[in-house]
CSV table of C-alpha atoms in Angstrom, one decimal:
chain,number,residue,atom,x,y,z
A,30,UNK,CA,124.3,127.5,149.9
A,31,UNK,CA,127.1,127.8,147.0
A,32,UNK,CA,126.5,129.0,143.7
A,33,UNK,CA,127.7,125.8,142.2
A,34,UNK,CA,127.9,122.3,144.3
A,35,UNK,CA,130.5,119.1,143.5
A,36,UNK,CA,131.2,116.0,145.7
A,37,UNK,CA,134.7,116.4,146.2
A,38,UNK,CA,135.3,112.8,146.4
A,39,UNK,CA,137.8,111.6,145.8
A,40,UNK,CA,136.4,109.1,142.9
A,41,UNK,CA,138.8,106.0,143.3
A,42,UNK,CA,138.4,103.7,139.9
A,43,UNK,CA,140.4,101.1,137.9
A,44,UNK,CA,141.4,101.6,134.3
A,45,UNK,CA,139.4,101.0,131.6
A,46,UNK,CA,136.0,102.0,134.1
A,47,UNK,CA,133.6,104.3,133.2
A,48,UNK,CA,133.1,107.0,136.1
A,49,UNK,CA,130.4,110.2,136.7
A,50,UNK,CA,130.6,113.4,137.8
A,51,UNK,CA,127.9,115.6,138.9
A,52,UNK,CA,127.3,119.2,139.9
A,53,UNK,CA,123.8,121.6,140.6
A,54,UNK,CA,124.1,125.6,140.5
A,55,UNK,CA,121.7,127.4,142.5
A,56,UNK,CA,121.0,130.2,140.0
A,57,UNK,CA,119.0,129.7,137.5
A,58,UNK,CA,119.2,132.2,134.9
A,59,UNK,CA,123.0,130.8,134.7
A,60,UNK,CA,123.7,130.7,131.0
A,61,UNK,CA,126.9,128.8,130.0
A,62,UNK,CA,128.8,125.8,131.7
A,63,UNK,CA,131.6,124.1,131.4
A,64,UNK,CA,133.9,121.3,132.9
A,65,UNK,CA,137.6,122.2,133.6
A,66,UNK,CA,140.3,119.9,134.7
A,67,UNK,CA,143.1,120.7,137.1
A,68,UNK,CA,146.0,118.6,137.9
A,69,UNK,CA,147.5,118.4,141.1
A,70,UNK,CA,149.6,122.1,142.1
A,71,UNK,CA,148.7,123.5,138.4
A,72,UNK,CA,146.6,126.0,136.6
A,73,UNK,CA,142.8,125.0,135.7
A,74,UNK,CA,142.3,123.8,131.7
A,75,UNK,CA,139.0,124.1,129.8
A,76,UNK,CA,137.6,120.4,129.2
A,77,UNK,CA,134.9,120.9,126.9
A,78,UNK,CA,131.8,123.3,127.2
A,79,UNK,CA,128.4,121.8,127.8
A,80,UNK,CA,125.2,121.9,125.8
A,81,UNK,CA,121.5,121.7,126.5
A,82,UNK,CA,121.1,118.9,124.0
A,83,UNK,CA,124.4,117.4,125.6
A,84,UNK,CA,127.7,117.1,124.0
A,85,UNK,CA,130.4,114.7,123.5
A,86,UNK,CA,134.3,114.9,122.9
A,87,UNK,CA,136.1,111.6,122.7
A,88,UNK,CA,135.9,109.2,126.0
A,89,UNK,CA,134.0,112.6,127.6
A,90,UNK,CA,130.3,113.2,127.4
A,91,UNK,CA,128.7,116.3,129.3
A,92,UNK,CA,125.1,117.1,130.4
A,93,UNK,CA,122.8,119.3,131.2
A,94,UNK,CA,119.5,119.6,132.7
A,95,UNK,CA,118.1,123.1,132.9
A,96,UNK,CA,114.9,122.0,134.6
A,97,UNK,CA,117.0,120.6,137.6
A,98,UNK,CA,120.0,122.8,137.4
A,99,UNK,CA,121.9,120.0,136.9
A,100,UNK,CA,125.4,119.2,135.3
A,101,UNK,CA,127.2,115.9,134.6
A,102,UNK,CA,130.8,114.5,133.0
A,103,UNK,CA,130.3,111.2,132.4
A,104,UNK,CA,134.3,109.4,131.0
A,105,UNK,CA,134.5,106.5,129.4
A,106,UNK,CA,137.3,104.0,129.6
A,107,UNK,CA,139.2,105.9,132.0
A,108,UNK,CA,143.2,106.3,131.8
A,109,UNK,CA,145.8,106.9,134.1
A,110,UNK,CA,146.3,110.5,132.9
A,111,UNK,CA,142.4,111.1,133.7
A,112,UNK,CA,143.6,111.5,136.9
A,113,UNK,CA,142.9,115.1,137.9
A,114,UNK,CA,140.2,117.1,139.8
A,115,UNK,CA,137.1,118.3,137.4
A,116,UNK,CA,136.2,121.8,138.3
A,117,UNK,CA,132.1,122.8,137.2
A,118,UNK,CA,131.9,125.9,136.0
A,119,UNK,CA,129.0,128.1,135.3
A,120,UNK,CA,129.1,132.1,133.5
A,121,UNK,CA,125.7,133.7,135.0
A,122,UNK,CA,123.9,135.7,132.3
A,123,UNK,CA,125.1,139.5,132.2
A,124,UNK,CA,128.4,138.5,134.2
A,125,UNK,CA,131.8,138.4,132.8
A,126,UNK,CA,133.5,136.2,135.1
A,127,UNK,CA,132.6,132.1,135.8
A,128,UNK,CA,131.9,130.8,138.9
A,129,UNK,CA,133.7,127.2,139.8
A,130,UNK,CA,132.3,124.5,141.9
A,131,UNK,CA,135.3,123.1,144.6
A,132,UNK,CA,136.1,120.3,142.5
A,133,UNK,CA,135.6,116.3,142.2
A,134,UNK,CA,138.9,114.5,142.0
A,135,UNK,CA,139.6,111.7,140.6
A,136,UNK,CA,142.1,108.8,141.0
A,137,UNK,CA,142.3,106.3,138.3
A,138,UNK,CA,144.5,103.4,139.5
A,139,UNK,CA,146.4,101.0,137.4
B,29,UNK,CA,157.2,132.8,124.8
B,30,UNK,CA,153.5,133.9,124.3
B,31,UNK,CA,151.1,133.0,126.8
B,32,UNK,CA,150.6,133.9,130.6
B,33,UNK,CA,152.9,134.2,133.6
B,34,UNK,CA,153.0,135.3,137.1
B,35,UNK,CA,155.5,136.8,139.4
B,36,UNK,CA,156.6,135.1,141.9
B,37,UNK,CA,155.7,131.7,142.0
B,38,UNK,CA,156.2,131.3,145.4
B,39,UNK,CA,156.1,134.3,148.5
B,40,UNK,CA,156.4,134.1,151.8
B,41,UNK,CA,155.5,137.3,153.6
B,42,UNK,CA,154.9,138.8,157.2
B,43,UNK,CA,151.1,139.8,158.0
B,44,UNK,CA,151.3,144.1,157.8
B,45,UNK,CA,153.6,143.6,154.7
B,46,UNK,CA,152.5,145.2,151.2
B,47,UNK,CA,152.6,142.2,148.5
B,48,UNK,CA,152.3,142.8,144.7
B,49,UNK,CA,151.4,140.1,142.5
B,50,UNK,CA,152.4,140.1,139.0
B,51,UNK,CA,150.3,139.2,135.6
B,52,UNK,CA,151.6,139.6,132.4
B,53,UNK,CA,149.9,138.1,129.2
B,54,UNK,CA,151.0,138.6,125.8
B,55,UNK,CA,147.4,137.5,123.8
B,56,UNK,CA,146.4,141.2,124.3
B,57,UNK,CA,143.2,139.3,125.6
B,58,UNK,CA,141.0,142.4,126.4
B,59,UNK,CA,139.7,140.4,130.3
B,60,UNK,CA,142.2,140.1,133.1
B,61,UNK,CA,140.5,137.9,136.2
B,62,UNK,CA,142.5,137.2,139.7
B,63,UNK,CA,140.9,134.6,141.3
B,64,UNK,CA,142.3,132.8,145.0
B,65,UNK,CA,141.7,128.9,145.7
B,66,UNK,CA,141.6,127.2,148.8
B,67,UNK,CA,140.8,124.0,150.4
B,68,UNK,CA,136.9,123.4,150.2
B,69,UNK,CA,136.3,127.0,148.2
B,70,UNK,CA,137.2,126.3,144.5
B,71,UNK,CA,138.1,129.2,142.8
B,72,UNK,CA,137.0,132.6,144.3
B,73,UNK,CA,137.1,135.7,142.1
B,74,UNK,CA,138.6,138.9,143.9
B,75,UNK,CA,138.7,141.4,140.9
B,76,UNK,CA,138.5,141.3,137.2
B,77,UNK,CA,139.0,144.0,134.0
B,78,UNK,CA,137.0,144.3,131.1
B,79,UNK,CA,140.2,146.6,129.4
B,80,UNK,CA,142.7,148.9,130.3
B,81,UNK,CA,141.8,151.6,133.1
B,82,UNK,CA,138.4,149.5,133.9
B,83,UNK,CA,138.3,147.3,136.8
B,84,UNK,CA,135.7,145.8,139.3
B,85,UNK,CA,134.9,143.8,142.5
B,86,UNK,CA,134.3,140.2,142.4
B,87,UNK,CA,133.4,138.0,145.2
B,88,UNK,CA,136.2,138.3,147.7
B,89,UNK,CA,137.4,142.4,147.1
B,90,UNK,CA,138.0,143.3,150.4
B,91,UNK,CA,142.3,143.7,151.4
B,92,UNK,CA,143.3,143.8,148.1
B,93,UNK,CA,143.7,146.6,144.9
B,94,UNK,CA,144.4,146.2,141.8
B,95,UNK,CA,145.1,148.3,138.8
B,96,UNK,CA,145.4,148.3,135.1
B,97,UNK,CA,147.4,150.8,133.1
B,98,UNK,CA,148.1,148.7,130.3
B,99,UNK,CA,146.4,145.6,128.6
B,100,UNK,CA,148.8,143.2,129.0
B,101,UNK,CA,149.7,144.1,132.8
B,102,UNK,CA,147.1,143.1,135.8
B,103,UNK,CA,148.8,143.4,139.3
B,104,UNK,CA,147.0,143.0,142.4
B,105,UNK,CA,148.4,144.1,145.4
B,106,UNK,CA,147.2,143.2,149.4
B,107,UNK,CA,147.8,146.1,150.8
B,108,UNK,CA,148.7,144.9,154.8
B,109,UNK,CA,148.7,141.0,154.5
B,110,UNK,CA,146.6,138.4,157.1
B,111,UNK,CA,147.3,135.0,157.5
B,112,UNK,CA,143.6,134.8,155.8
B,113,UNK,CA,145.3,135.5,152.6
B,114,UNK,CA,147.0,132.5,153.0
B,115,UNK,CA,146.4,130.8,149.8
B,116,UNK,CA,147.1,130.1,145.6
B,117,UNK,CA,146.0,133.0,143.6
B,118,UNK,CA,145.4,132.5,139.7
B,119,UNK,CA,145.2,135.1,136.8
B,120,UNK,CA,143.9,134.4,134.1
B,121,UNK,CA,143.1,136.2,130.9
B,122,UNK,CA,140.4,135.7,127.4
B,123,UNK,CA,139.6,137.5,124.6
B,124,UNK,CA,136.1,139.9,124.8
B,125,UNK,CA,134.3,137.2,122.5
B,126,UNK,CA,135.0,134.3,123.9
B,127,UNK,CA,134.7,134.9,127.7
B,128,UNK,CA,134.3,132.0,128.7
B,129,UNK,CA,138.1,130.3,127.3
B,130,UNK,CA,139.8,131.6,129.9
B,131,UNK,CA,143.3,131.1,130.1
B,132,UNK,CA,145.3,130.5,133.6
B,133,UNK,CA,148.6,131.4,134.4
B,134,UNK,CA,150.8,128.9,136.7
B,135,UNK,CA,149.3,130.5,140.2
B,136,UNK,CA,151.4,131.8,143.2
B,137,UNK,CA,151.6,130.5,146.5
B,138,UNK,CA,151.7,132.5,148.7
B,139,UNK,CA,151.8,132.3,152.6
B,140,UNK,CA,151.5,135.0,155.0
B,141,UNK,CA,153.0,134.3,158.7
């Protein structure tokens, strides 16, 4: 079983929709999370952390549910330039380096 | 410029070849991470560095070495390339306090025939 699980998708969605991503990790004494982005043949980019009591930046709002090892992205009146595959990321306790889920992409059409 | 690059973008090599890979950040971020991506994988760590002269194993090690003489330097080397090490590697560098930022250079591509 991975570490940390994403529906690759792709996510197909008109403009303007609002659209959610979801990802479980398997360990859980996992500490931090976060969502990063990565367009299409370039380097991954931190989105935004994630919270216990949630957290929102903008059209993006990220979740968490320690209980059920759960992680979700939920975007809100979705642009063009949305399009890009969301990477879920977790940071283990007493581990340096993050773990990354495959990726969910994402294809907002006009 | 300021920020982090790798050498060469792209590299086409024969399996039994020696490849080095090139990192080079000027943050003076104190962690160095390689990590290779392929199709249905994500992003797999192979080694990472807490500072200069201090490295260790991630998840994928095995056919590759890397070293790290000074801070803003991470190489990693495959020492006799497979076509298994097909793939895009990322390095990517953060600062000891903030681990989690971590900063990605552009990737490689490489592809081993």
């Amino acid at each position: 079983r991975k570490e940390v699980e994403q529906d690759p998708g792709p996510f197909n969605v008109p403009e303007g929709a609002t659209v959610a991503f979801n990802c479980t990790y398997s360990n859980s004494a996992s500490q931090s999370f976060f969502w990063y982005r990565q367009d299409c043949r370039k380097e991954p980019k931190l989105l935004m952390s994630v919270y216990s009591s949630g957290n929102e930046d903008g059209r993006f709002t990220a979740q968490l549910n320690r209980a059920s090892q759960y992680i979700s992205l939920l975007i809100r009146d979705s642009k063009l330039s949305d399009s890009a595959t969301y990477l879920c990321v977790v940071r283990d306790t007493g581990r340096r380096a993050l773990t990354f889920g495959s990726g969910t992409r994402l294809q907002v059409q006009p | 410029d300021a920020g982090i690059t790798q050498s060469p973008r792209y590299k086409i090599t024969e399996t039994g070849r020696q490849v080095t890979l090139m990192c080079h950040q000027t943050w003076s971020h104190s962690y160095m991470f390689w990590y290779r991506q392929d199709l249905g994988h994500g992003l797999r760590l192979i080694y990472y560095s807490a500072a200069a002269d201090i490295t260790d194993k991630g998840e994928v090690p095995d056919g590759y070495v890397v070293s790290r003489s000074k801070t803003e330097n991470f190489p990693l080397t495959l020492e006799s390339a497979t076509r298994s090490q097909t793939s895009v590697y990322f390095c990517a560098s953060s600062p000891g306090t903030s681990v989690q930022t971590q900063y990605f250079g552009p990737g490689t591509r490489l592809l081993v025939l």
